[in-house]
Amino acid sequence: MECRVCSGKLHGFADFGRQPLSDHFVLPGDPAPEFFFHLAVGVCEDCSMAQLLEEVPRERMFHESYPYLSSGSAVMREHFEGVAKRLLATELTGPDPFVVELGCNDGTMLKTVADAGVRHLGVEPSGGVADLAAARGVRVRKDFFEAGVAAAVRAADGPADVIYAANTLCHIPYVDSILSGADALLRPGGVLVFEDPYLGDIVTRRSFDQIYDEHFYFFCAASVRAMARRHGFELVDVERLPVHGGEVRYTLARRGARTPTPAVAALLAEEEARGLTELATLRDFAARVAANRDDLVALLTGLRDQGARVYGYGATAKSATVLNYCGIGPDLVAFVCDTTPAKQGRLTPGSHIPVRGPEAFADPYPDYALLLAWNHAEEIMAKETAFREAGGRWILYVPEVHLVGA
Ligand code: DWN
Ligand code: SAH
Ligand code: ZN
């Protein structure tokens, strides 16, 4: 197997077997067979990029009915408002600034930019969510960002001061086309800023469910710096973020354009000291993940045998990995509650657990709730205090299987 970034040799370190498309929520009775692929991860011995071993064609994942909405979490809405304000205050201060967002989804971040009257463009291939962004007054182009699209945007709108992407760059295997596109689109002092789940947090928190079809790369400072350098960019800043279970925001500038901040050297040194991208570290992670699976299956099976009622909370894309890897179906988790309209009334991919609206959670409360949206634990537990007051307990499976409440 060859590295998708540098063609170096890949070494597999974790295997989750046959998995469905994580955001393909199945209509009950739909006769069309589901698409499955082999979910396994490896690391490159040359550039140290962790990545999937099999690539799912992008049109199967990102299309008209892609269901995920960035606006589904209050914490994330606030986060993106903060991102927009900061970009406006730091990078978009010149005359007639221009910002491009890759994977703008429903416009949660760009809405603040649009409201400030600043020139912007969202590039978003998933038509349904792009329409929601447009309805919020955000200018969107329905396309997969890549080199050709970058050139067309540059020709039509001129150079960009910032290209920003949240939870999107790690979804794009064809990173050479993204970076050459960024080179074509950015003005000389412009920056590419992106934030994605951090490999360091995935290993520490054992959050193996960050691994699914859409997440192709698992970035860290070392691998991002190597990737940037192949394309004439330098990693000039890193910032750890608490959202989505631990992310890093990377800033790339053309080589020589900006001096890297001390945070870059510090994170590189930390990764080196803990051997983050060494095969032994990653194989140890995989072994611990298998133990979590055994513990979770034992807990849920025991609860079923006792006659306890268990619901799932949050029909996340991540949960496809947990549910299918652990073989959890409707016999163990009766249904999953989720606020996303496009997921309700459907079945979870592969595992076929019904998805219902949030009102079903209290009608009546279950004895236990499997928190599949564990990255939003604080927000969800704060709004579901009555569940715990009624004696309910949360089941978490990261960093290990444990109960919260009662
Ligand atoms: O990277 C990605 C991230 C940004 O979003 C994409 N590949 C797909 C998606 O991943 P996810 O589905 O794992 O993301 P979330 O943000 O963990 O999904 C949370 C789910 O839980 C949503 O379906 C909304 C739902 N939810 C809810 O029902 N009640 C969320 C909150 C906060 C709530 O209170
Ligand atoms: N930025 C949002 C959405 C993340 S979900 C947030 O953080 O909440 C990932 C998004 O990337 C999806 O909306 C998907 O349609 C989009 N995407 C996938 N490939 C892309 C590409 N090549 N260019 C731009 N967007 C892409
Ligand atoms: Zn490589």
XYZ file of N, CA and C and ligand atoms in Angstrom, residues 23 66 68 72-74 167 171 212 214-215 244 313-319 337-340 343 373 375-376 379-380 383, ligand 1:
124
model
N -22.719 8.202 6.779
C -23.818 9.165 6.763
C -24.943 8.737 5.824
N -26.633 14.722 1.628
C -25.703 14.596 2.760
C -26.403 15.188 3.990
N -25.511 15.744 7.397
C -24.919 16.437 8.560
C -25.069 17.950 8.468
N -26.028 21.946 14.119
C -26.745 21.080 15.060
C -26.273 21.147 16.500
N -25.169 21.833 16.757
C -24.674 21.961 18.128
C -24.480 23.437 18.458
N -24.995 23.845 19.624
C -24.862 25.243 20.058
C -23.390 25.586 20.278
N -12.921 20.538 9.556
C -13.392 19.160 9.391
C -13.664 18.843 7.928
N -11.053 15.078 5.034
C -11.987 14.275 4.231
C -11.505 14.112 2.783
N -13.644 6.663 10.170
C -14.767 6.194 9.341
C -14.549 6.711 7.929
N -15.503 9.025 5.878
C -15.267 10.428 5.520
C -13.929 10.953 6.034
N -13.467 10.415 7.144
C -12.181 10.859 7.701
C -11.052 10.055 7.080
N -15.024 18.728 19.165
C -15.034 17.401 18.526
C -14.017 16.440 19.149
N -27.819 8.114 21.876
C -28.019 9.567 21.800
C -27.038 10.141 20.792
N -27.566 10.659 19.680
C -26.736 11.254 18.630
C -26.406 10.236 17.539
N -27.106 10.345 16.398
C -26.833 9.429 15.278
C -25.659 9.996 14.479
N -24.502 9.983 15.104
C -23.312 10.573 14.499
C -22.764 9.702 13.365
N -21.972 10.324 12.516
C -21.231 9.551 11.509
C -20.277 8.601 12.231
N -19.640 9.125 13.286
C -18.715 8.317 14.091
C -19.333 7.020 14.580
N -20.636 7.097 14.923
C -21.261 5.926 15.538
C -21.324 4.743 14.592
N -31.737 8.743 19.328
C -32.390 10.049 19.162
C -31.422 11.007 18.500
N -31.942 11.820 17.611
C -31.090 12.806 16.930
C -31.948 13.955 16.432
N -31.391 15.160 16.521
C -32.122 16.366 16.118
C -32.128 16.605 14.607
N -31.333 15.864 13.848
C -31.198 16.139 12.411
C -32.407 15.611 11.636
N -32.083 12.565 9.266
C -31.726 11.249 9.814
C -32.942 10.565 10.452
N -22.722 10.722 20.611
C -22.174 12.062 20.342
C -21.356 12.502 21.560
N -18.529 13.668 21.887
C -17.805 14.926 21.692
C -18.654 16.138 22.075
N -19.957 15.948 22.189
C -20.847 17.023 22.640
C -21.380 16.728 24.040
N -22.565 19.707 26.364
C -23.782 20.348 25.858
C -25.007 19.446 26.059
N -24.856 18.185 25.754
C -25.998 17.261 25.819
C -26.375 16.964 27.276
N -28.332 19.753 28.795
C -29.746 19.938 28.439
C -30.602 18.723 28.795
O -16.228 15.542 10.333
C -17.424 15.536 10.353
C -18.101 16.195 11.493
C -17.776 17.649 11.595
O -19.482 16.066 11.400
C -18.250 14.915 9.293
N -17.495 13.898 8.608
C -19.566 14.347 9.728
C -19.996 14.791 11.073
O -19.571 13.844 12.037
P -20.512 13.384 13.234
O -21.853 13.041 12.677
O -19.813 12.337 13.977
O -20.569 14.789 14.006
P -21.180 15.238 15.372
O -21.093 16.712 15.441
O -20.609 14.498 16.510
O -22.716 14.830 15.254
C -23.583 15.054 16.300
C -24.931 14.405 15.990
O -25.710 14.435 17.163
C -25.703 15.155 14.916
O -26.428 14.234 14.131
C -26.645 16.038 15.710
C -26.889 15.203 16.966
N -27.132 16.003 18.160
C -28.308 15.842 18.866
O -29.157 15.013 18.468
N -28.514 16.595 19.975
C -26.171 16.879 18.596
C -26.369 17.646 19.711
C -25.319 18.617 20.187
C -27.601 17.502 20.431
O -27.839 18.156 21.454
